[in-house]
Coordinates of C-alpha atoms in Angstrom, one line a residue:
M457 CA 50.2 15.5 16.2
I458 CA 47.8 17.1 18.7
G459 CA 50.4 19.9 19.6
R460 CA 50.6 21.0 15.9
L461 CA 46.5 21.0 15.6
L462 CA 46.4 23.3 19.0
S463 CA 49.3 25.4 17.3
A464 CA 47.2 25.8 14.4
W465 CA 44.2 26.5 16.3
R466 CA 45.9 29.4 18.7
T467 CA 47.0 30.9 15.3
V468 CA 43.6 31.1 13.7
T469 CA 42.0 32.4 16.9
R470 CA 44.7 35.1 17.0
D471 CA 45.0 36.2 13.6
S472 CA 41.5 35.7 12.4
P473 CA 39.3 36.5 15.7
D474 CA 36.3 37.6 13.2
S475 CA 36.4 34.1 11.3
L476 CA 36.2 32.2 14.7
D477 CA 32.9 34.2 16.0
A478 CA 31.4 34.3 12.4
L479 CA 32.4 29.9 12.5
L480 CA 30.6 29.9 16.0
A481 CA 27.7 32.2 15.1
T482 CA 27.0 29.9 12.3
V483 CA 27.3 27.1 14.7
Q484 CA 24.7 28.4 17.2
R485 CA 22.3 29.1 14.3
L486 CA 22.5 25.8 12.9
L487 CA 21.7 24.3 16.5
S488 CA 18.9 26.7 17.1
G489 CA 17.6 26.0 13.8
L490 CA 17.7 22.0 14.4
R491 CA 16.1 22.9 17.9
R492 CA 13.7 25.0 16.5
N493 CA 12.8 22.5 13.7
R494 CA 13.2 19.0 15.5
S495 CA 10.1 17.7 14.4
L496 CA 11.0 18.2 11.0
V497 CA 14.2 16.7 11.4
A498 CA 12.5 13.8 13.2
V499 CA 10.4 12.8 10.6
V500 CA 12.8 13.1 7.9
V501 CA 15.2 11.0 9.9
V502 CA 12.7 8.4 10.7
A503 CA 11.5 8.0 7.0
V504 CA 14.8 7.8 5.7
G505 CA 15.9 5.2 8.3
L506 CA 12.8 3.0 7.7
L507 CA 13.2 3.2 4.0
V508 CA 16.5 2.3 4.1
G509 CA 15.7 -1.0 6.7
N510 CA 12.8 -1.5 3.7
L511 CA 15.6 -2.1 1.1
V512 CA 17.8 -3.7 3.2
T513 CA 15.2 -6.3 3.6
H514 CA 13.7 -6.2 0.2
Q515 CA 10.3 -6.0 1.5
E516 CA 8.0 -4.8 -1.1
P517 CA 4.1 -4.8 -1.2
L518 CA 2.5 -7.8 -2.7
L519 CA 0.0 -7.6 -5.4
G520 CA -3.2 -8.8 -5.3
L521 CA -5.3 -11.0 -7.9
D522 CA -6.2 -8.5 -10.1
L523 CA -2.6 -6.6 -10.6
Q524 CA -0.5 -10.1 -11.0
G525 CA -2.6 -12.2 -12.6
G526 CA -4.4 -15.5 -10.7
V527 CA -7.6 -17.4 -10.4
E528 CA -10.7 -16.8 -8.5
V529 CA -13.2 -19.5 -7.5
V530 CA -16.6 -19.4 -6.0
L531 CA -17.7 -22.3 -4.0
R532 CA -21.6 -22.0 -3.9
P533 CA -23.4 -24.7 -1.8
V534 CA -26.1 -27.0 -3.6
P535 CA -29.0 -26.2 -2.0
G536 CA -31.3 -29.1 -0.4
E537 CA -28.3 -31.4 -0.3
T538 CA -27.1 -30.4 3.2
E539 CA -28.0 -27.7 5.9
I540 CA -25.8 -24.4 5.2
T541 CA -25.0 -23.0 8.5
P542 CA -22.0 -20.7 9.5
E543 CA -20.3 -23.4 11.3
A544 CA -20.4 -25.4 8.6
L545 CA -19.1 -22.5 6.1
E546 CA -16.7 -21.5 8.4
Q547 CA -15.3 -25.6 8.6
A548 CA -15.4 -25.6 4.8
L549 CA -13.4 -22.3 4.6
E550 CA -10.8 -23.9 6.9
I551 CA -10.5 -27.1 4.7
V552 CA -10.2 -25.3 1.5
R553 CA -7.6 -22.9 3.1
N554 CA -5.3 -26.2 4.3
R555 CA -5.5 -27.2 0.6
V556 CA -4.4 -23.9 -0.8
D557 CA -1.5 -23.9 2.1
A558 CA -0.7 -27.6 0.2
L559 CA -0.5 -25.4 -3.1
G560 CA 2.3 -23.4 -1.6
V561 CA 0.0 -20.2 -2.9
A562 CA 1.4 -16.9 -1.4
E563 CA -1.1 -15.1 0.1
P564 CA -4.4 -16.6 -0.6
D565 CA -7.7 -14.5 0.2
I566 CA -10.2 -17.0 1.1
T567 CA -13.4 -15.3 2.7
V568 CA -17.2 -16.3 3.1
Q569 CA -19.1 -13.7 1.0
G570 CA -23.0 -14.4 1.8
G571 CA -23.6 -18.1 1.4
N572 CA -20.7 -18.7 -0.8
I573 CA -16.9 -19.0 -0.2
V574 CA -14.3 -17.2 -2.7
V575 CA -11.3 -18.1 -2.9
Q576 CA -8.7 -16.0 -4.6
L577 CA -5.5 -17.3 -5.8
P578 CA -2.9 -14.7 -7.0
G579 CA 0.3 -15.5 -9.2
V580 CA -0.9 -19.6 -8.9
D581 CA 0.7 -21.1 -11.9
D582 CA -1.3 -24.3 -12.3
Q583 CA -4.5 -23.2 -12.5
E584 CA -6.4 -25.8 -13.3
R585 CA -4.5 -27.9 -10.8
A586 CA -5.6 -25.3 -8.4
I587 CA -9.5 -25.2 -9.3
A588 CA -9.4 -29.0 -9.0
L589 CA -8.3 -29.3 -5.8
V590 CA -9.9 -26.4 -4.1
G591 CA -13.7 -27.3 -5.5
Q592 CA -13.2 -31.1 -5.0
T593 CA -15.0 -33.1 -2.2
A594 CA -12.4 -34.9 -0.3
E595 CA -12.6 -38.4 1.0
L596 CA -11.3 -39.1 4.7
R597 CA -9.5 -42.6 4.4
F598 CA -8.3 -45.2 6.8
R599 CA -4.9 -46.8 5.0
P600 CA -3.1 -49.6 6.7
L601 CA 0.8 -48.4 7.8
L602 CA 3.1 -51.0 5.6
A603 CA 6.2 -49.7 7.3
R604 CA 7.4 -47.6 10.3
A605 CA 7.1 -44.0 9.4
V606 CA 10.6 -42.4 8.7
S607 CA 11.4 -38.8 9.6
R608 CA 13.0 -36.3 7.2
A609 CA 16.4 -36.5 9.3
E610 CA 16.4 -40.7 8.5
I611 CA 15.6 -39.8 4.9
E612 CA 18.6 -37.5 4.7
A613 CA 20.6 -39.6 6.6
Y614 CA 19.8 -42.6 4.2
G615 CA 20.7 -40.3 1.4
A616 CA 24.1 -39.6 2.7
S617 CA 24.7 -43.4 3.0
L618 CA 23.7 -43.9 -0.8
E619 CA 26.2 -41.4 -2.2
E620 CA 28.9 -43.1 -0.1
S621 CA 28.3 -47.0 -0.8
D622 CA 28.1 -48.4 -4.3
E623 CA 24.8 -47.1 -5.6
S624 CA 23.5 -50.3 -7.7
A625 CA 24.4 -52.5 -4.5
T626 CA 22.6 -50.6 -2.1
A627 CA 19.5 -50.2 -4.6
D628 CA 19.4 -54.5 -4.8
A629 CA 19.8 -54.8 -1.2
A630 CA 17.2 -51.8 -0.3
D631 CA 14.9 -54.2 -2.5
D632 CA 15.7 -57.1 -1.1
A633 CA 14.7 -55.5 2.5
S634 CA 11.8 -53.7 1.2
G635 CA 10.0 -57.2 0.1
A636 CA 8.5 -55.4 -2.8
D637 CA 6.1 -57.7 -4.8
E638 CA 5.0 -55.9 -8.1
P639 CA 7.2 -53.5 -10.0
G640 CA 6.2 -49.7 -10.2
E641 CA 4.6 -50.1 -6.7
L642 CA 5.7 -47.9 -3.9
T643 CA 8.1 -49.6 -1.5
V644 CA 10.7 -48.9 1.5
E645 CA 13.2 -47.5 -0.7
D646 CA 11.1 -45.2 -2.1
L647 CA 10.2 -44.1 1.7
L648 CA 13.6 -43.9 2.7
E649 CA 14.2 -41.6 -0.6
G650 CA 11.9 -39.4 0.6
A651 CA 9.5 -39.8 -2.6
L652 CA 5.9 -38.6 -1.9
T653 CA 2.6 -39.0 -4.0
G654 CA 1.1 -36.4 -5.6
A655 CA -2.2 -35.3 -5.1
A656 CA -3.4 -36.5 -8.9
D657 CA -1.7 -39.9 -8.0
D658 CA -3.3 -40.2 -4.6
D659 CA -5.9 -43.0 -5.4
A660 CA -7.7 -44.8 -2.7
D661 CA -6.8 -48.4 -4.1
S662 CA -2.9 -47.9 -4.5
V663 CA 0.0 -47.9 -2.2
V664 CA 1.0 -44.2 -1.2
I665 CA 3.5 -42.4 0.4
L666 CA 2.2 -39.4 2.5
P667 CA 3.6 -37.0 4.8
G668 CA 2.2 -36.2 8.6
R669 CA 1.6 -33.1 10.2
P670 CA 4.5 -31.5 11.7
D671 CA 4.8 -32.7 15.6
A672 CA 5.4 -30.1 18.4
G673 CA 9.3 -30.0 17.5
G674 CA 8.4 -29.3 13.6
Q675 CA 9.4 -32.8 12.5
V676 CA 7.7 -34.1 9.6
F677 CA 7.6 -38.2 9.3
H678 CA 6.6 -39.7 6.1
F679 CA 4.4 -42.9 5.8
L680 CA 4.3 -45.7 3.7
L681 CA 0.5 -46.7 3.1
G682 CA -1.6 -49.4 1.8
P683 CA -4.9 -49.0 0.0
A684 CA -7.9 -47.8 2.1
L685 CA -9.8 -50.1 4.2
V686 CA -12.4 -47.4 5.6
T687 CA -13.5 -44.3 4.4
G688 CA -15.2 -41.5 6.2
A689 CA -18.3 -42.6 4.8
A690 CA -18.5 -45.3 7.5
L691 CA -18.5 -42.7 10.1
E692 CA -21.3 -41.1 11.9
S693 CA -19.9 -38.7 14.5
A694 CA -16.6 -38.5 16.5
T695 CA -16.2 -36.6 19.7
P696 CA -13.0 -35.4 22.0
V697 CA -13.6 -37.0 25.7
L698 CA -11.1 -36.7 28.7
E699 CA -10.9 -40.1 30.2
F700 CA -8.4 -40.8 33.1
A701 CA -6.6 -37.4 32.6
Q702 CA -6.0 -38.5 29.2
W703 CA -7.5 -36.6 26.0
N704 CA -9.1 -39.3 23.4
V705 CA -11.3 -39.1 20.6
Q706 CA -14.8 -41.4 20.5
V707 CA -15.8 -42.5 17.2
T708 CA -19.3 -43.8 16.4
A709 CA -19.8 -45.8 13.3
L710 CA -22.8 -46.0 11.0
E711 CA -24.5 -49.3 11.0
G712 CA -24.9 -52.2 8.9
A713 CA -22.2 -53.4 6.3
E714 CA -21.1 -50.2 4.9
G715 CA -20.5 -48.9 8.7
I716 CA -19.2 -50.7 11.7
D717 CA -18.9 -54.1 9.6
R718 CA -16.2 -52.5 7.2
F719 CA -14.5 -50.6 10.1
N720 CA -14.4 -54.0 12.1
A721 CA -12.8 -55.8 9.1
A722 CA -10.0 -53.3 9.0
A723 CA -9.6 -53.5 13.0
R724 CA -9.2 -57.6 12.7
A725 CA -6.7 -57.0 9.9
C726 CA -4.4 -54.2 11.9
Y727 CA -4.9 -55.6 15.2
Y728 CA -1.5 -55.0 16.6
E729 CA -1.1 -58.5 18.2
G730 CA -1.9 -60.5 15.1
P731 CA -1.9 -58.1 12.3
D732 CA -2.0 -59.5 8.8
P733 CA 1.4 -59.7 7.4
L734 CA 0.5 -58.7 3.7
L735 CA -2.5 -56.2 4.4
C736 CA -1.5 -54.6 7.7
P737 CA 2.1 -55.7 8.9
T738 CA 2.6 -52.5 11.7
G739 CA -0.9 -53.1 13.3
Q740 CA -1.2 -49.2 12.9
L741 CA -4.0 -47.6 11.1
G742 CA -3.4 -44.5 8.9
I743 CA -6.0 -41.2 9.3
V744 CA -5.7 -39.5 5.9
L745 CA -7.5 -36.4 4.7
D746 CA -6.2 -34.5 1.8
G747 CA -2.8 -36.5 1.4
V748 CA -2.1 -35.8 5.0
V749 CA -1.8 -38.2 7.5
E750 CA -3.6 -36.8 10.8
S751 CA -2.7 -39.6 13.0
A752 CA -1.5 -43.6 12.7
P753 CA -3.3 -45.0 16.1
V754 CA -2.6 -48.7 16.9
V755 CA -5.6 -50.9 16.8
N756 CA -5.8 -52.7 20.1
A757 CA -8.9 -54.5 19.6
R758 CA -10.3 -56.7 16.8
A759 CA -13.7 -55.5 17.0
F760 CA -15.4 -52.7 18.4
E761 CA -19.1 -51.8 19.1
R762 CA -20.7 -49.3 16.9
D763 CA -20.4 -46.4 19.3
R764 CA -17.4 -47.5 21.5
I765 CA -14.5 -47.2 19.3
N766 CA -12.0 -45.0 20.9
I767 CA -8.9 -43.3 19.5
T768 CA -6.0 -43.0 22.1
G769 CA -3.0 -41.6 21.9
A770 CA -0.6 -38.7 23.6
F771 CA -3.1 -36.2 22.5
N772 CA -3.2 -32.8 24.1
E773 CA -6.9 -31.1 24.3
A774 CA -6.0 -29.2 21.0
E775 CA -5.0 -32.5 19.3
A776 CA -7.7 -34.6 20.4
R777 CA -10.3 -31.9 18.9
D778 CA -9.0 -31.6 16.1
L779 CA -8.6 -35.1 15.2
A780 CA -12.4 -35.5 15.8
L781 CA -12.9 -32.2 13.6
V782 CA -11.1 -34.3 10.8
L783 CA -13.1 -37.4 11.5
D784 CA -16.3 -35.4 11.5
Y785 CA -15.6 -33.2 8.8
G786 CA -13.4 -35.3 7.0
A787 CA -14.6 -34.4 3.2
L788 CA -16.3 -30.7 2.9
P789 CA -19.3 -30.3 5.5
L790 CA -21.3 -29.2 2.0
V791 CA -22.0 -30.1 -1.2
F792 CA -20.8 -27.4 -3.4
E793 CA -21.6 -26.8 -7.3
D794 CA -18.8 -27.9 -9.7
P795 CA -17.3 -24.1 -10.0
A796 CA -16.3 -24.9 -13.5
E797 CA -19.2 -26.0 -14.6
S798 CA -21.3 -23.2 -13.0
G799 CA -19.0 -20.6 -14.6
L800 CA -18.0 -19.6 -11.1
V801 CA -14.2 -19.3 -12.1
R802 CA -13.0 -16.2 -12.6
T803 CA -9.3 -16.2 -14.6
V804 CA -7.4 -13.2 -14.5
S805 CA -4.1 -13.4 -16.8
A806 CA -0.8 -12.3 -15.6
T807 CA -0.8 -10.1 -18.9
L808 CA -4.1 -8.6 -17.8
G809 CA -2.7 -8.2 -14.5
R810 CA 0.5 -6.2 -15.4
D811 CA -1.5 -4.3 -17.7
A812 CA -4.1 -3.0 -14.9
L813 CA -1.4 -2.1 -12.9
Q814 CA 0.7 -0.3 -15.6
A815 CA -2.4 1.7 -16.2
G816 CA -3.0 2.4 -12.6
L817 CA 0.5 3.5 -12.8
I818 CA 0.4 5.8 -15.8
A819 CA -2.5 7.2 -14.8
G820 CA -1.1 8.0 -11.6
I821 CA 2.1 9.4 -12.3
V822 CA 0.1 11.6 -15.4
G823 CA -2.6 12.9 -12.6
L824 CA 0.5 13.7 -9.8
G825 CA 2.7 15.4 -12.6
L826 CA -0.5 17.6 -13.2
V827 CA -1.1 18.8 -9.9
A828 CA 2.7 19.1 -9.0
L829 CA 2.5 21.7 -12.3
Y830 CA -0.5 23.4 -10.7
M831 CA 0.9 23.3 -7.2
L832 CA 4.4 24.8 -8.4
A833 CA 2.9 27.5 -10.7
Y834 CA 0.2 28.8 -8.4
Y835 CA 2.1 28.4 -4.8
R836 CA 6.1 28.1 -5.7
F837 CA 7.9 27.1 -3.2
L838 CA 4.8 26.3 -1.0
G839 CA 3.5 24.1 -3.7
A840 CA 7.0 22.1 -3.4
A841 CA 6.6 21.9 0.5
A842 CA 3.4 20.3 -0.5
L843 CA 4.9 17.9 -2.9
G844 CA 7.6 17.1 0.1
S845 CA 5.2 16.3 2.4
L846 CA 3.6 14.2 -0.1
M847 CA 7.0 12.3 -0.8
V848 CA 7.1 11.9 2.9
S849 CA 3.7 10.1 3.2
G850 CA 4.6 7.9 0.5
V851 CA 7.6 7.0 1.6
L852 CA 5.9 6.1 4.9
L853 CA 3.3 4.4 3.0
W854 CA 5.5 2.0 1.1
V855 CA 7.1 1.1 4.3
I856 CA 3.7 0.0 6.2
L857 CA 2.5 -1.3 3.2
S858 CA 5.4 -3.6 2.6
F859 CA 5.5 -4.6 6.2
L860 CA 2.0 -5.2 6.5
S861 CA 2.3 -7.4 3.1
E862 CA 5.0 -9.4 4.8
T863 CA 3.9 -10.1 8.4
R864 CA 0.2 -9.8 7.6
G865 CA -0.4 -11.2 4.0
L866 CA -2.0 -7.5 3.0
A867 CA -1.9 -7.3 -0.9
L868 CA -2.3 -4.3 -3.0
T869 CA -5.5 -4.3 -5.5
L870 CA -6.8 -2.5 -7.9
A871 CA -9.3 -1.2 -5.4
G872 CA -6.3 -0.5 -3.1
V873 CA -4.7 1.7 -5.9
T874 CA -7.9 3.7 -6.4
G875 CA -7.6 4.6 -2.6
L876 CA -4.3 5.5 -2.8
I877 CA -4.9 7.8 -5.4
V878 CA -7.9 9.3 -3.7
A879 CA -5.7 9.6 -0.4
I880 CA -3.2 11.6 -2.6
G881 CA -5.8 13.9 -3.6
V882 CA -7.2 14.4 0.3
S883 CA -3.5 15.3 1.1
L884 CA -2.8 18.0 -1.4
D885 CA -6.5 19.6 -0.3
S886 CA -5.3 19.5 2.9
N887 CA -2.2 21.7 1.9
V888 CA -4.5 23.8 0.1
V889 CA -6.6 24.4 3.0
Y890 CA -3.8 25.7 4.8
F891 CA -2.2 27.9 2.0
E892 CA -5.5 29.7 1.5
H893 CA -6.0 30.2 5.3
L894 CA -2.5 32.0 5.3
K895 CA -3.4 33.9 2.2
E896 CA -6.7 35.4 3.9
D897 CA -4.4 36.3 6.9
V898 CA -1.8 38.3 4.6
L899 CA -4.8 39.7 2.9
G900 CA -6.0 40.8 6.4
G901 CA -2.8 42.8 6.9
R902 CA -0.7 40.5 8.6
T903 CA 3.1 39.2 7.5
L904 CA 3.8 36.2 6.0
R905 CA 5.9 35.3 9.1
S906 CA 3.1 36.2 11.6
S907 CA 0.4 34.6 9.2
V908 CA 1.9 31.2 9.8
D909 CA 1.7 30.7 13.5
Q910 CA -1.8 32.1 13.1
A911 CA -3.2 30.3 10.2
F912 CA -1.8 26.7 11.1
P913 CA -3.8 25.6 13.9
V914 CA -6.9 26.8 12.4
A915 CA -6.1 24.9 9.3
F916 CA -4.9 21.9 10.8
R917 CA -8.4 21.7 12.7
T918 CA -10.2 21.7 9.6
I919 CA -7.8 18.9 7.9
F920 CA -8.1 16.8 11.3
W921 CA -12.0 16.9 11.1
A922 CA -11.8 16.3 7.3
N923 CA -9.3 13.3 7.7
L924 CA -11.2 12.4 11.0
A925 CA -14.4 11.8 8.8
T926 CA -12.6 9.5 5.8
L927 CA -11.4 7.5 9.0
I928 CA -14.7 6.7 10.0
G929 CA -15.7 6.1 6.2
A930 CA -12.9 3.7 6.0
G931 CA -13.8 2.1 9.3
I932 CA -17.3 1.3 8.0
L933 CA -16.3 -0.1 4.9
W934 CA -13.6 -2.2 6.5
L935 CA -16.2 -3.6 9.1
L936 CA -19.1 -4.3 6.7
T937 CA -17.3 -5.2 3.6
I938 CA -15.0 -7.7 2.4
G939 CA -12.6 -8.5 -0.7
S940 CA -11.3 -5.9 -2.6
V941 CA -13.4 -3.1 -1.1
R942 CA -11.5 -3.7 2.1
G943 CA -8.1 -3.3 0.4
F944 CA -9.6 0.3 -0.6
A945 CA -10.7 1.1 3.1
A946 CA -7.3 0.3 4.3
M947 CA -5.5 2.4 1.8
L948 CA -7.5 5.1 2.2
A949 CA -7.3 4.9 6.1
I950 CA -3.6 4.7 6.3
A951 CA -2.9 7.2 3.9
S952 CA -5.4 9.4 5.8
I953 CA -3.3 9.1 9.1
L954 CA -0.1 9.8 7.8
D955 CA -1.3 12.7 5.7
L956 CA -2.0 14.1 9.5
V957 CA 1.5 13.1 10.6
A958 CA 3.3 14.7 7.5
T959 CA 1.3 18.0 7.6
Y960 CA 1.8 18.8 11.3
F961 CA 5.5 17.4 11.4
F962 CA 6.9 18.4 8.2
L963 CA 4.8 20.8 6.3
R964 CA 4.0 23.2 9.4
P965 CA 8.0 23.7 10.2
V966 CA 8.8 23.7 6.1
V967 CA 6.1 26.6 5.6
R968 CA 7.5 28.6 8.7
G969 CA 10.9 28.5 7.3
L970 CA 9.9 29.3 3.8
A971 CA 7.9 32.2 5.3
R972 CA 10.9 33.4 7.1
W973 CA 12.9 33.0 4.4
S974 CA 10.7 35.0 1.7
A975 CA 9.8 37.7 3.6
H976 CA 10.8 40.5 1.4
R977 CA 9.9 38.3 -1.4
P978 CA 6.6 37.1 -1.1
A979 CA 6.5 36.0 -5.0
L980 CA 8.3 33.1 -4.0
V981 CA 5.8 31.6 -2.3
G982 CA 3.0 33.2 -4.6
M983 CA 1.8 35.8 -2.2
A984 CA 3.0 38.8 -4.5
T985 CA -0.6 39.8 -5.5
V986 CA -1.7 39.0 -2.0
V987 CA 0.7 41.3 -0.5
A988 CA 0.5 43.9 -3.1
A989 CA -3.4 43.9 -2.6
A990 CA -3.1 43.9 1.0
A991 CA -0.5 46.8 0.8
A992 CA -3.3 48.7 -1.5
D993 CA -6.3 48.2 0.4
P994 CA -7.0 51.1 3.0
A995 CA -9.5 48.7 4.9
A996 CA -6.8 47.0 5.8
P997 CA -6.0 46.8 9.8
R998 CA -3.2 49.1 10.7
D999 CA -2.7 47.9 13.9
A1000 CA -1.0 44.7 13.0
T1001 CA 2.8 44.9 11.4
P1002 CA 2.0 45.6 7.8
A1003 CA 3.4 43.3 5.4
T1004 CA 6.5 43.8 3.6
G1005 CA 8.3 43.0 0.3
K1006 CA 8.4 44.1 -3.0
A1007 CA 5.6 42.4 -4.9
R1008 CA 7.2 40.3 -7.9
S1009 CA 5.0 38.3 -10.5

């Protein structure tokens, strides 16, 4: 086979030496062109590669509240009820964020604006539940453990064993083992089956099954808990302390019947050496906030002094501080107005969001189409190069926006769309600056080819400073504002940087190639009248190489 190929090659080179030379010359010109335009090749390869990666990973920009619908809740503190401090607002924000995370809302936006907390929940289905959960003042509860906590692995193993055995017999056996004494009350069987109490059923006087926080290995345990024995209202403060190289939490209870007396009553019921078999059979007291068991310490004394309650465990410093934070700020540290009654809830329907997105897209497409027609009519192939540069910028912007949405939660809002439209105008304006510099040089007597290298540095300097001014403005907006205005600033800044990249690495080599290609046909790049005017102008310098080419219009 190889012998036949070599024989054919020798025949071609012997019979058609001119064809071989032409082929080699073409290859050399191609390689020379690639070397000369390596920045163009590089930026196109990078843009296409990133777009392919984006499509393969199915990444796409997230839409904000105003584009996909949702609900916005403003939590406004009640003046005079509690001291409104920045620290209290930050604590409340973290507690609200934990609640929103429990809702499973994708990319919520929770910020402190002035003295209020603004919660934006895009795409949330059950808006009434979201409003109720965000605005409620949670209660810290101490619930006795009715059974040993079980992990999800144990729950899955129990479910598998049920499938293998007779279901009814297993259920009867589980009923006997659980000791359930009231129909309808949660039992050990429910715990083993993985049942969880919903937020609506998490009543202080009911038996509940609640999850704990993931441990260091990511394992989550489920807890069967009795009615609350004490609430956070009985506590005065909590502090993390380091004793004998072990982090603990020191708690101080309030005085009186609703304070230390109630706490000691719970301690007597749960004292581990003689726990009440019905009330607290495990000798452990679960600390519950917002439907999550924060900790379940063993009670090792029947009674405590008011300021000597010590919660011990295998805590590290961070865990001890978090637990103290929960005990200190179990409920929201501020009293907020009811957002529904105060008119602080704004609902954006999904239909309205879709309409806003559709209107924005139509406006953008129409505007871009008109601008494209103008650029093509006035600048011909230079206009096509400008649109190509805009396309490269758009691809890179899409990929970056999708990546930031997936990794940093950046959502595209209506204000962000406005920023993009403004950035498109700025980008086309940069191209016009370059093209008009070209025209001025050609009008001054230079050829189009020589004008390209002369005009680009001057034009790019202008474009750079213009984009830098835009970046500074976007940076100031980002630092001093919040919410959707930040989205506008982010889109404007990203698009401005990409405009510089596309202008330098794409537009410059493309225009250089167009100048070489249209040297004798200036009408193809919209320079016919300019070349004719330069040729007819007796004042045009003649020391430079005169413009050539037949004018066409």
